[in-house]
XYZ file of C-alpha atoms in Angstrom:
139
model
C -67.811 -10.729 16.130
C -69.385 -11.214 19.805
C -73.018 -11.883 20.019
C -72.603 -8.593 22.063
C -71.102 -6.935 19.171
C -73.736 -8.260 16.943
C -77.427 -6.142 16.989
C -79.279 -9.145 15.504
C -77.518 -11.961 16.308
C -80.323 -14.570 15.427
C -81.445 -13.216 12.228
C -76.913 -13.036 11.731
C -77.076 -16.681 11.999
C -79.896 -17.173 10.082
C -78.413 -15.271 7.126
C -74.778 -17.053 7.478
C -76.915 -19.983 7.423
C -78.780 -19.222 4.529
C -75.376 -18.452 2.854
C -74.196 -21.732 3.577
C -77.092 -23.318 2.491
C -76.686 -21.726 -0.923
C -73.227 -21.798 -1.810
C -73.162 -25.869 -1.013
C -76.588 -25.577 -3.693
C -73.913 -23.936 -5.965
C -71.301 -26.296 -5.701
C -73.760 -29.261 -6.197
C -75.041 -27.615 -9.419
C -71.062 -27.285 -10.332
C -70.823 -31.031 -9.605
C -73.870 -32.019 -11.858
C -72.623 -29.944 -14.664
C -69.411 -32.530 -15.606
C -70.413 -35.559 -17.357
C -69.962 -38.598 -16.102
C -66.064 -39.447 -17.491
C -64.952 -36.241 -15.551
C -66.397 -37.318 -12.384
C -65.562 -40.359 -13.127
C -62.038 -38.994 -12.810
C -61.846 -37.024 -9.957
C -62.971 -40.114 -8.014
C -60.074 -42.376 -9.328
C -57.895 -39.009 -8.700
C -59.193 -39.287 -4.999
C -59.059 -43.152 -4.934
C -62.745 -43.141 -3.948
C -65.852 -44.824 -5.697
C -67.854 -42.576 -7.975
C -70.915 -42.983 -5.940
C -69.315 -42.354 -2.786
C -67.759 -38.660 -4.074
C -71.137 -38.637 -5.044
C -73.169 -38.852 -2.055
C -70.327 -37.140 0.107
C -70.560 -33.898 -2.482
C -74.650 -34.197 -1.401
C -73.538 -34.391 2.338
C -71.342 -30.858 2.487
C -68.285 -29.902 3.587
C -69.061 -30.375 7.682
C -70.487 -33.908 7.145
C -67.510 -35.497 9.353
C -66.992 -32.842 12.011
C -68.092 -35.255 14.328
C -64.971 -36.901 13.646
C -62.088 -34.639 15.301
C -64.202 -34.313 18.629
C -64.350 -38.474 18.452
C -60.874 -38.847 18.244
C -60.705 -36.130 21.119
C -62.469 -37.590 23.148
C -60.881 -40.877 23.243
C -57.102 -38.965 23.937
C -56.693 -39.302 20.105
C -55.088 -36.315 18.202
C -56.417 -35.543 15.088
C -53.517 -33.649 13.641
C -50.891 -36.442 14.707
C -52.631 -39.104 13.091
C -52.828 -37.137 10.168
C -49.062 -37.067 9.791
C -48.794 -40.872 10.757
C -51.856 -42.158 8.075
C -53.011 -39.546 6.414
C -55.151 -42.700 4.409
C -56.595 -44.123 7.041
C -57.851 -39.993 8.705
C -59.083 -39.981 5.126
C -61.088 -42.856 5.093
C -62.209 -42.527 8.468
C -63.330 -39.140 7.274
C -65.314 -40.903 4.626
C -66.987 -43.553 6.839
C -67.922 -40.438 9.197
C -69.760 -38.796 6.589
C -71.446 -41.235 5.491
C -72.491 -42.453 8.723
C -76.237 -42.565 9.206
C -76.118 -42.167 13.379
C -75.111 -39.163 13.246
C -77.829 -37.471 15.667
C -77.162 -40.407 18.314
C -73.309 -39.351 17.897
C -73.775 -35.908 18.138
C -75.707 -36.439 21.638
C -73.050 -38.531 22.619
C -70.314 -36.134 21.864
C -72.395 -33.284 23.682
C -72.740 -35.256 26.532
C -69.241 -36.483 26.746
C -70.330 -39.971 26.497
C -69.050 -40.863 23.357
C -65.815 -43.338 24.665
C -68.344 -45.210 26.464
C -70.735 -45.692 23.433
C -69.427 -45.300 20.358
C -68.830 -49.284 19.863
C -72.269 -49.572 19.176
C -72.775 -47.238 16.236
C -69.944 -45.659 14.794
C -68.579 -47.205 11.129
C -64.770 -46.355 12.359
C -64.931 -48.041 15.710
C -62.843 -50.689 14.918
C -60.530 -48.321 13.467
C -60.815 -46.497 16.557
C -59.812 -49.640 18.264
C -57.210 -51.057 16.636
C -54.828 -47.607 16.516
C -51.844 -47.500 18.421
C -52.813 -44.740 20.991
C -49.038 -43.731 21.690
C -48.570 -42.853 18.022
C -51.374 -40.674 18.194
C -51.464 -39.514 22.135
C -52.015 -35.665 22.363
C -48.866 -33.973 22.909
């Protein structure tokens, strides 16, 4: 729907916003209601420590979206290096939402700047560093 389209378009987003907000309050209440040998579980299902399922259930589904417009950014393709290591995307995925500079990255990626200055911050940069850019060149 265009903002055109749309009669209210702030109070829209403020709603969808709102929605967002609520359901992710939802599934954290879902989350809280196993015990702790069920969670326990899932973690070892998703070969990730307990606390960190923990804290990335508490950071929402969008906590790494800064992630695919990194790898963009530095002539990565997200998609291809998901068929090549779909581990390592993972984990990278995981260090990204984790990642507590994520207002300096988010200016960087807005200002196109990020391939200059992401050594400095970002948790995946040697990752970032050490792939093999022609396994993972757009194509």
């Amino acid at each position: 729907m265009s903002t055109a389209s749309r009669p209210y378009p702030i109070v829209q987003d403020l709603i969808d916003s709102f929605a967002s907000w609520l359901k992710h309050r939802r599934e954290l209440n879902e989350i809280r209601r196993l015990d702790r040998g069920d969670f326990d579980r899932i973690a070892n299902d998703l070969r990730i420590a307990p606390d960190d399922l923990e804290e990335l259930v508490r950071h929402g589904k969008h906590s790494a979206d800064e992630l695919p417009m990194m790898l963009e950014q530095l002539g990565i393709n997200a998609d291809g290096l998901g068929r090549a290591q779909p581990l390592l995307l993972r984990d990278m995925e995981r260090v990204c939402s984790l990642c507590a500079h994520k207002a300096r990255c988010d200016r960087d990626l807005a200002d196109g700047t990020a391939a200059e200055n992401y050594h400095g911050y970002c948790g995946n940069a040697s990752t970032l560093e050490s792939l093999d850019r022609a396994d993972v060149a757009p194509r």
